PDB file of C-alpha atoms in Angstrom:
ATOM      1  CA  LEU A   1     -40.207 -85.995  51.782  1.00  0.00           C
ATOM      2  CA  ALA A   2     -41.754 -88.891  49.873  1.00  0.00           C
ATOM      3  CA  LYS A   3     -39.240 -91.628  49.209  1.00  0.00           C
ATOM      4  CA  THR A   4     -39.278 -93.068  45.729  1.00  0.00           C
ATOM      5  CA  THR A   5     -38.505 -96.551  44.462  1.00  0.00           C
ATOM      6  CA  GLN A   6     -37.664 -97.299  40.854  1.00  0.00           C
ATOM      7  CA  PRO A   7     -36.242-100.315  39.028  1.00  0.00           C
ATOM      8  CA  ILE A   8     -32.470-100.102  38.831  1.00  0.00           C
ATOM      9  CA  SER A   9     -32.305-100.774  35.113  1.00  0.00           C
ATOM     10  CA  MET A  10     -34.338-101.623  32.040  1.00  0.00           C
ATOM     11  CA  ASP A  11     -33.405-102.760  28.569  1.00  0.00           C
ATOM     12  CA  SER A  12     -35.409-101.999  25.466  1.00  0.00           C
ATOM     13  CA  TYR A  13     -35.095-101.915  21.697  1.00  0.00           C
ATOM     14  CA  GLU A  14     -35.420 -99.098  19.230  1.00  0.00           C
ATOM     15  CA  GLY A  15     -39.003 -98.310  18.334  1.00  0.00           C
ATOM     16  CA  GLN A  16     -40.485 -99.880  21.447  1.00  0.00           C
ATOM     17  CA  GLU A  17     -42.420 -98.130  24.165  1.00  0.00           C
ATOM     18  CA  VAL A  18     -40.670 -97.924  27.512  1.00  0.00           C
ATOM     19  CA  ASN A  19     -42.642 -97.654  30.735  1.00  0.00           C
ATOM     20  CA  ILE A  20     -40.881 -96.888  33.998  1.00  0.00           C
ATOM     21  CA  THR A  21     -42.875 -97.115  37.197  1.00  0.00           C
ATOM     22  CA  CYS A  22     -41.986 -95.221  40.336  1.00  0.00           C
ATOM     23  CA  SER A  23     -43.453 -96.038  43.744  1.00  0.00           C
ATOM     24  CA  HIS A  24     -44.035 -93.234  46.232  1.00  0.00           C
ATOM     25  CA  ASN A  25     -46.303 -94.601  48.930  1.00  0.00           C
ATOM     26  CA  ASN A  26     -45.827 -91.646  51.271  1.00  0.00           C
ATOM     27  CA  ILE A  27     -46.660 -88.916  48.794  1.00  0.00           C
ATOM     28  CA  ALA A  28     -48.186 -85.864  50.454  1.00  0.00           C
ATOM     29  CA  THR A  29     -51.258 -83.954  49.359  1.00  0.00           C
ATOM     30  CA  ASN A  30     -49.329 -81.031  47.873  1.00  0.00           C
ATOM     31  CA  ASP A  31     -46.560 -83.083  46.268  1.00  0.00           C
ATOM     32  CA  TYR A  32     -46.000 -83.065  42.528  1.00  0.00           C
ATOM     33  CA  ILE A  33     -44.312 -85.847  40.569  1.00  0.00           C
ATOM     34  CA  THR A  34     -41.480 -84.866  38.259  1.00  0.00           C
ATOM     35  CA  TRP A  35     -39.346 -86.956  35.944  1.00  0.00           C
ATOM     36  CA  TYR A  36     -35.868 -86.115  34.715  1.00  0.00           C
ATOM     37  CA  GLN A  37     -33.501 -87.616  32.171  1.00  0.00           C
ATOM     38  CA  GLN A  38     -29.767 -87.535  32.665  1.00  0.00           C
ATOM     39  CA  PHE A  39     -26.994 -88.335  30.219  1.00  0.00           C
ATOM     40  CA  PRO A  40     -23.417 -88.922  31.430  1.00  0.00           C
ATOM     41  CA  SER A  41     -21.619 -85.748  32.461  1.00  0.00           C
ATOM     42  CA  GLN A  42     -24.715 -83.602  31.979  1.00  0.00           C
ATOM     43  CA  GLY A  43     -27.234 -82.082  34.341  1.00  0.00           C
ATOM     44  CA  PRO A  44     -30.683 -83.671  34.607  1.00  0.00           C
ATOM     45  CA  ARG A  45     -33.135 -82.550  31.944  1.00  0.00           C
ATOM     46  CA  PHE A  46     -36.784 -81.962  32.802  1.00  0.00           C
ATOM     47  CA  ILE A  47     -39.111 -84.403  31.026  1.00  0.00           C
ATOM     48  CA  ILE A  48     -42.556 -84.085  32.534  1.00  0.00           C
ATOM     49  CA  GLN A  49     -44.408 -83.132  35.685  1.00  0.00           C
ATOM     50  CA  GLY A  50     -47.855 -83.982  36.962  1.00  0.00           C
ATOM     51  CA  TYR A  51     -50.141 -84.086  39.970  1.00  0.00           C
ATOM     52  CA  LYS A  52     -52.841 -86.587  39.043  1.00  0.00           C
ATOM     53  CA  THR A  53     -54.364 -88.599  36.179  1.00  0.00           C
ATOM     54  CA  LYS A  54     -52.469 -88.221  32.922  1.00  0.00           C
ATOM     55  CA  VAL A  55     -50.109 -85.637  31.519  1.00  0.00           C
ATOM     56  CA  THR A  56     -48.698 -85.731  28.015  1.00  0.00           C
ATOM     57  CA  ASN A  57     -46.170 -83.583  26.221  1.00  0.00           C
ATOM     58  CA  GLU A  58     -44.146 -83.888  23.061  1.00  0.00           C
ATOM     59  CA  VAL A  59     -41.680 -86.392  24.506  1.00  0.00           C
ATOM     60  CA  ALA A  60     -43.495 -88.471  27.119  1.00  0.00           C
ATOM     61  CA  SER A  61     -46.639 -89.295  29.018  1.00  0.00           C
ATOM     62  CA  LEU A  62     -47.064 -89.536  32.748  1.00  0.00           C
ATOM     63  CA  PHE A  63     -49.747 -91.752  34.242  1.00  0.00           C
ATOM     64  CA  ILE A  64     -50.761 -91.239  37.859  1.00  0.00           C
ATOM     65  CA  PRO A  65     -53.431 -93.455  39.456  1.00  0.00           C
ATOM     66  CA  ALA A  66     -56.079 -92.043  41.733  1.00  0.00           C
ATOM     67  CA  ASP A  67     -54.237 -92.933  44.951  1.00  0.00           C
ATOM     68  CA  ARG A  68     -51.066 -91.235  43.617  1.00  0.00           C
ATOM     69  CA  LYS A  69     -48.866 -93.834  45.314  1.00  0.00           C
ATOM     70  CA  SER A  70     -47.117 -94.579  42.077  1.00  0.00           C
ATOM     71  CA  SER A  71     -46.556 -93.076  38.668  1.00  0.00           C
ATOM     72  CA  THR A  72     -45.473 -94.385  35.287  1.00  0.00           C
ATOM     73  CA  LEU A  73     -43.358 -92.545  32.776  1.00  0.00           C
ATOM     74  CA  SER A  74     -44.061 -93.697  29.249  1.00  0.00           C
ATOM     75  CA  LEU A  75     -41.567 -93.058  26.455  1.00  0.00           C
ATOM     76  CA  PRO A  76     -43.080 -93.851  23.057  1.00  0.00           C
ATOM     77  CA  ARG A  77     -40.936 -95.382  20.315  1.00  0.00           C
ATOM     78  CA  VAL A  78     -37.558 -94.983  21.962  1.00  0.00           C
ATOM     79  CA  SER A  79     -34.371 -94.469  19.996  1.00  0.00           C
ATOM     80  CA  LEU A  80     -30.736 -95.138  20.839  1.00  0.00           C
ATOM     81  CA  SER A  81     -30.408 -91.564  22.055  1.00  0.00           C
ATOM     82  CA  ASP A  82     -32.930 -92.247  24.818  1.00  0.00           C
ATOM     83  CA  THR A  83     -30.342 -94.375  26.606  1.00  0.00           C
ATOM     84  CA  ALA A  84     -29.960 -92.510  29.890  1.00  0.00           C
ATOM     85  CA  VAL A  85     -30.782 -92.544  33.574  1.00  0.00           C
ATOM     86  CA  TYR A  86     -34.334 -91.525  34.453  1.00  0.00           C
ATOM     87  CA  TYR A  87     -35.190 -90.104  37.844  1.00  0.00           C
ATOM     88  CA  CYS A  88     -38.565 -89.794  39.519  1.00  0.00           C
ATOM     89  CA  LEU A  89     -38.807 -87.003  42.102  1.00  0.00           C
ATOM     90  CA  VAL A  90     -41.706 -86.295  44.395  1.00  0.00           C
ATOM     91  CA  GLY A  91     -42.215 -83.171  46.439  1.00  0.00           C
ATOM     92  CA  ASP A  92     -43.669 -79.707  46.765  1.00  0.00           C
ATOM     93  CA  ILE A  93     -40.897 -77.279  45.882  1.00  0.00           C
ATOM     94  CA  ARG A  94     -43.271 -74.347  46.100  1.00  0.00           C
ATOM     95  CA  ALA A  95     -43.304 -74.628  49.860  1.00  0.00           C
ATOM     96  CA  ALA A  96     -40.596 -72.633  51.576  1.00  0.00           C
ATOM     97  CA  GLY A  97     -37.769 -74.803  52.771  1.00  0.00           C
ATOM     98  CA  ASN A  98     -38.784 -77.763  50.675  1.00  0.00           C
ATOM     99  CA  LYS A  99     -36.308 -79.498  48.435  1.00  0.00           C
ATOM    100  CA  LEU A 100     -36.210 -82.448  46.096  1.00  0.00           C
ATOM    101  CA  THR A 101     -33.886 -85.341  46.769  1.00  0.00           C
ATOM    102  CA  PHE A 102     -32.929 -87.926  44.210  1.00  0.00           C
ATOM    103  CA  GLY A 103     -33.415 -91.644  44.467  1.00  0.00           C
ATOM    104  CA  GLY A 104     -31.327 -94.137  42.575  1.00  0.00           C
ATOM    105  CA  GLY A 105     -32.935 -93.637  39.188  1.00  0.00           C
ATOM    106  CA  THR A 106     -33.530 -96.166  36.410  1.00  0.00           C
ATOM    107  CA  ARG A 107     -30.806 -96.824  33.892  1.00  0.00           C
ATOM    108  CA  VAL A 108     -32.465 -97.402  30.527  1.00  0.00           C
ATOM    109  CA  LEU A 109     -30.477 -99.023  27.761  1.00  0.00           C
ATOM    110  CA  VAL A 110     -31.953 -98.891  24.276  1.00  0.00           C
ATOM    111  CA  LYS A 111     -30.513-101.488  21.942  1.00  0.00           C
ATOM    112  CA  PRO A 112     -30.527-101.432  18.137  1.00  0.00           C
TER     113      PRO A 112
ATOM    114  CA  GLY B   1     -38.220 -74.626  29.643  1.00  0.00           C
ATOM    115  CA  ALA B   2     -36.173 -72.318  31.792  1.00  0.00           C
ATOM    116  CA  VAL B   3     -32.411 -72.214  31.236  1.00  0.00           C
ATOM    117  CA  VAL B   4     -29.787 -72.572  33.920  1.00  0.00           C
ATOM    118  CA  SER B   5     -26.118 -72.166  33.090  1.00  0.00           C
ATOM    119  CA  GLN B   6     -22.957 -73.037  34.976  1.00  0.00           C
ATOM    120  CA  HIS B   7     -19.425 -71.794  34.627  1.00  0.00           C
ATOM    121  CA  PRO B   8     -16.924 -73.243  34.236  1.00  0.00           C
ATOM    122  CA  SER B   9     -17.988 -76.515  32.685  1.00  0.00           C
ATOM    123  CA  ARG B  10     -14.833 -78.172  33.911  1.00  0.00           C
ATOM    124  CA  VAL B  11     -11.911 -77.117  36.067  1.00  0.00           C
ATOM    125  CA  ILE B  12      -8.658 -78.685  37.138  1.00  0.00           C
ATOM    126  CA  CYS B  13      -6.893 -77.271  40.162  1.00  0.00           C
ATOM    127  CA  LYS B  14      -4.081 -78.060  42.524  1.00  0.00           C
ATOM    128  CA  SER B  15      -4.748 -79.357  45.989  1.00  0.00           C
ATOM    129  CA  GLY B  16      -5.123 -76.536  48.484  1.00  0.00           C
ATOM    130  CA  THR B  17      -6.520 -73.970  46.085  1.00  0.00           C
ATOM    131  CA  SER B  18     -10.065 -72.623  46.008  1.00  0.00           C
ATOM    132  CA  VAL B  19     -12.433 -72.947  43.102  1.00  0.00           C
ATOM    133  CA  LYS B  20     -15.533 -70.895  42.403  1.00  0.00           C
ATOM    134  CA  ILE B  21     -18.441 -72.263  40.378  1.00  0.00           C
ATOM    135  CA  GLU B  22     -21.170 -69.962  39.094  1.00  0.00           C
ATOM    136  CA  CYS B  23     -24.804 -70.874  38.552  1.00  0.00           C
ATOM    137  CA  ARG B  24     -27.038 -68.494  36.625  1.00  0.00           C
ATOM    138  CA  SER B  25     -30.712 -68.491  35.784  1.00  0.00           C
ATOM    139  CA  LEU B  26     -30.697 -66.996  32.299  1.00  0.00           C
ATOM    140  CA  ASP B  27     -34.315 -66.174  31.565  1.00  0.00           C
ATOM    141  CA  PHE B  28     -35.945 -66.080  34.964  1.00  0.00           C
ATOM    142  CA  GLN B  29     -35.315 -64.987  38.509  1.00  0.00           C
ATOM    143  CA  ALA B  30     -34.650 -67.532  41.189  1.00  0.00           C
ATOM    144  CA  THR B  31     -34.908 -66.785  44.875  1.00  0.00           C
ATOM    145  CA  THR B  32     -33.899 -70.346  45.607  1.00  0.00           C
ATOM    146  CA  MET B  33     -31.199 -72.427  43.993  1.00  0.00           C
ATOM    147  CA  PHE B  34     -29.827 -75.804  44.949  1.00  0.00           C
ATOM    148  CA  TRP B  35     -26.373 -77.325  44.758  1.00  0.00           C
ATOM    149  CA  TYR B  36     -25.797 -81.029  44.197  1.00  0.00           C
ATOM    150  CA  ARG B  37     -22.754 -83.194  43.743  1.00  0.00           C
ATOM    151  CA  GLN B  38     -22.612 -86.449  41.867  1.00  0.00           C
ATOM    152  CA  PHE B  39     -20.013 -89.201  41.909  1.00  0.00           C
ATOM    153  CA  PRO B  40     -19.554 -91.581  38.969  1.00  0.00           C
ATOM    154  CA  LYS B  41     -22.457 -94.002  38.495  1.00  0.00           C
ATOM    155  CA  LYS B  42     -24.218 -92.529  41.512  1.00  0.00           C
ATOM    156  CA  SER B  43     -27.280 -90.393  41.993  1.00  0.00           C
ATOM    157  CA  LEU B  44     -27.248 -86.681  42.756  1.00  0.00           C
ATOM    158  CA  MET B  45     -26.725 -85.736  46.390  1.00  0.00           C
ATOM    159  CA  LEU B  46     -28.146 -82.465  47.627  1.00  0.00           C
ATOM    160  CA  MET B  47     -25.486 -80.344  49.287  1.00  0.00           C
ATOM    161  CA  ALA B  48     -27.284 -77.124  50.125  1.00  0.00           C
ATOM    162  CA  THR B  49     -30.129 -74.784  49.410  1.00  0.00           C
ATOM    163  CA  SER B  50     -29.064 -71.323  48.330  1.00  0.00           C
ATOM    164  CA  ASN B  51     -31.400 -68.496  49.292  1.00  0.00           C
ATOM    165  CA  GLU B  52     -31.133 -65.054  47.738  1.00  0.00           C
ATOM    166  CA  GLY B  53     -30.151 -62.480  50.303  1.00  0.00           C
ATOM    167  CA  SER B  54     -29.735 -64.915  53.172  1.00  0.00           C
ATOM    168  CA  LYS B  55     -27.540 -67.734  54.342  1.00  0.00           C
ATOM    169  CA  ALA B  56     -27.539 -71.065  52.611  1.00  0.00           C
ATOM    170  CA  THR B  57     -29.016 -74.122  54.269  1.00  0.00           C
ATOM    171  CA  TYR B  58     -26.639 -77.070  54.244  1.00  0.00           C
ATOM    172  CA  GLU B  59     -27.521 -80.730  54.307  1.00  0.00           C
ATOM    173  CA  GLN B  60     -26.259 -82.878  57.129  1.00  0.00           C
ATOM    174  CA  GLY B  61     -22.645 -83.823  56.666  1.00  0.00           C
ATOM    175  CA  VAL B  62     -21.796 -80.985  54.273  1.00  0.00           C
ATOM    176  CA  GLU B  63     -19.155 -78.636  55.638  1.00  0.00           C
ATOM    177  CA  LYS B  64     -20.381 -75.075  55.248  1.00  0.00           C
ATOM    178  CA  ASP B  65     -16.888 -73.651  55.737  1.00  0.00           C
ATOM    179  CA  LYS B  66     -15.550 -75.779  52.929  1.00  0.00           C
ATOM    180  CA  PHE B  67     -18.380 -75.247  50.473  1.00  0.00           C
ATOM    181  CA  LEU B  68     -19.146 -71.546  50.576  1.00  0.00           C
ATOM    182  CA  ILE B  69     -22.378 -70.506  48.912  1.00  0.00           C
ATOM    183  CA  ASN B  70     -23.300 -66.968  47.981  1.00  0.00           C
ATOM    184  CA  HIS B  71     -26.604 -65.976  46.399  1.00  0.00           C
ATOM    185  CA  ALA B  72     -26.183 -62.265  45.956  1.00  0.00           C
ATOM    186  CA  SER B  73     -28.723 -61.716  43.196  1.00  0.00           C
ATOM    187  CA  LEU B  74     -31.881 -63.291  41.840  1.00  0.00           C
ATOM    188  CA  THR B  75     -29.984 -64.790  38.915  1.00  0.00           C
ATOM    189  CA  LEU B  76     -26.662 -65.863  40.382  1.00  0.00           C
ATOM    190  CA  SER B  77     -25.496 -68.297  43.012  1.00  0.00           C
ATOM    191  CA  THR B  78     -21.876 -69.267  43.518  1.00  0.00           C
ATOM    192  CA  LEU B  79     -20.304 -72.297  45.140  1.00  0.00           C
ATOM    193  CA  THR B  80     -16.718 -71.953  46.281  1.00  0.00           C
ATOM    194  CA  VAL B  81     -14.829 -75.083  47.168  1.00  0.00           C
ATOM    195  CA  THR B  82     -12.189 -73.856  49.583  1.00  0.00           C
ATOM    196  CA  SER B  83      -8.830 -75.553  50.054  1.00  0.00           C
ATOM    197  CA  ALA B  84      -9.819 -78.243  47.606  1.00  0.00           C
ATOM    198  CA  HIS B  85      -8.482 -81.757  47.990  1.00  0.00           C
ATOM    199  CA  PRO B  86      -8.603 -84.746  45.647  1.00  0.00           C
ATOM    200  CA  GLU B  87     -11.633 -86.164  47.454  1.00  0.00           C
ATOM    201  CA  ASP B  88     -13.557 -83.031  46.423  1.00  0.00           C
ATOM    202  CA  SER B  89     -13.227 -84.084  42.799  1.00  0.00           C
ATOM    203  CA  SER B  90     -16.753 -84.574  41.592  1.00  0.00           C
ATOM    204  CA  PHE B  91     -19.484 -83.344  39.283  1.00  0.00           C
ATOM    205  CA  TYR B  92     -21.257 -80.334  40.755  1.00  0.00           C
ATOM    206  CA  ILE B  93     -24.724 -79.436  39.523  1.00  0.00           C
ATOM    207  CA  CYS B  94     -26.931 -76.519  40.415  1.00  0.00           C
ATOM    208  CA  SER B  95     -30.645 -76.056  39.919  1.00  0.00           C
ATOM    209  CA  ALA B  96     -33.218 -73.320  40.213  1.00  0.00           C
ATOM    210  CA  ILE B  97     -36.979 -73.192  40.524  1.00  0.00           C
ATOM    211  CA  ALA B  98     -39.047 -71.632  37.761  1.00  0.00           C
ATOM    212  CA  GLY B  99     -42.717 -71.549  36.920  1.00  0.00           C
ATOM    213  CA  GLY B 100     -43.907 -74.081  34.357  1.00  0.00           C
ATOM    214  CA  SER B 101     -47.115 -75.068  32.642  1.00  0.00           C
ATOM    215  CA  THR B 102     -47.861 -77.604  35.379  1.00  0.00           C
ATOM    216  CA  GLY B 103     -46.608 -75.618  38.329  1.00  0.00           C
ATOM    217  CA  GLU B 104     -43.193 -74.700  39.608  1.00  0.00           C
ATOM    218  CA  THR B 105     -40.409 -76.909  38.381  1.00  0.00           C
ATOM    219  CA  GLN B 106     -36.777 -77.381  39.206  1.00  0.00           C
ATOM    220  CA  TYR B 107     -34.407 -76.859  36.254  1.00  0.00           C
ATOM    221  CA  PHE B 108     -30.810 -77.992  36.312  1.00  0.00           C
ATOM    222  CA  GLY B 109     -27.592 -76.546  35.007  1.00  0.00           C
ATOM    223  CA  PRO B 110     -25.237 -78.564  32.786  1.00  0.00           C
ATOM    224  CA  GLY B 111     -22.870 -79.319  35.643  1.00  0.00           C
ATOM    225  CA  THR B 112     -19.239 -78.537  36.459  1.00  0.00           C
ATOM    226  CA  ARG B 113     -16.610 -81.234  36.496  1.00  0.00           C
ATOM    227  CA  LEU B 114     -14.006 -80.532  39.185  1.00  0.00           C
ATOM    228  CA  LEU B 115     -10.717 -82.407  39.267  1.00  0.00           C
ATOM    229  CA  VAL B 116      -8.357 -81.699  42.131  1.00  0.00           C
ATOM    230  CA  LEU B 117      -4.811 -82.905  41.627  1.00  0.00           C
TER     231      LEU B 117
END
């Protein structure tokens, strides 16, 4: 399982773009990169998933360089409600017996 | 995305009693589900992998006789905390794997808050 490293916390202001980088130097060929958002006392919510290059959906973008040893979650124009913990997970859950383990996550605080 | 539900959302019980938590995949079938626990201000810790029709696989350090897992159907897995004690008080979260636009993805339930008195 690829171990992930993220900053412990980040502060931002409303309307700014927030970029969270996750390092995963030991990522395997079949591993995908998935980001989750978690609010207190709630289960993690799926944000975005990718394998390489760039993925974009209605809430975020995910940038993955060619070597795939890191990835960056980009949240455009954050609001106060984006204050949460963001987790980067790396793995291939399609493979039998595989599982995703959580790292420490990044606590993002959005200020007014 | 796929929806995973948990019941109950919170439960308070007396020490020594058993508590059952249900995890359901509402709009998809899941041959594999996962159970996590989370302490305040901490990350999620994987407890076990629940496999439909077979025994669960427990992570190192998790007592299988204390945390009984049953995955009797493709949409339901249950976690029973047997003879609960105050140190079992925690936030329990399940997840299931479903197909997504970018491949298979793990979706999480809303969690169950357990308080053992």
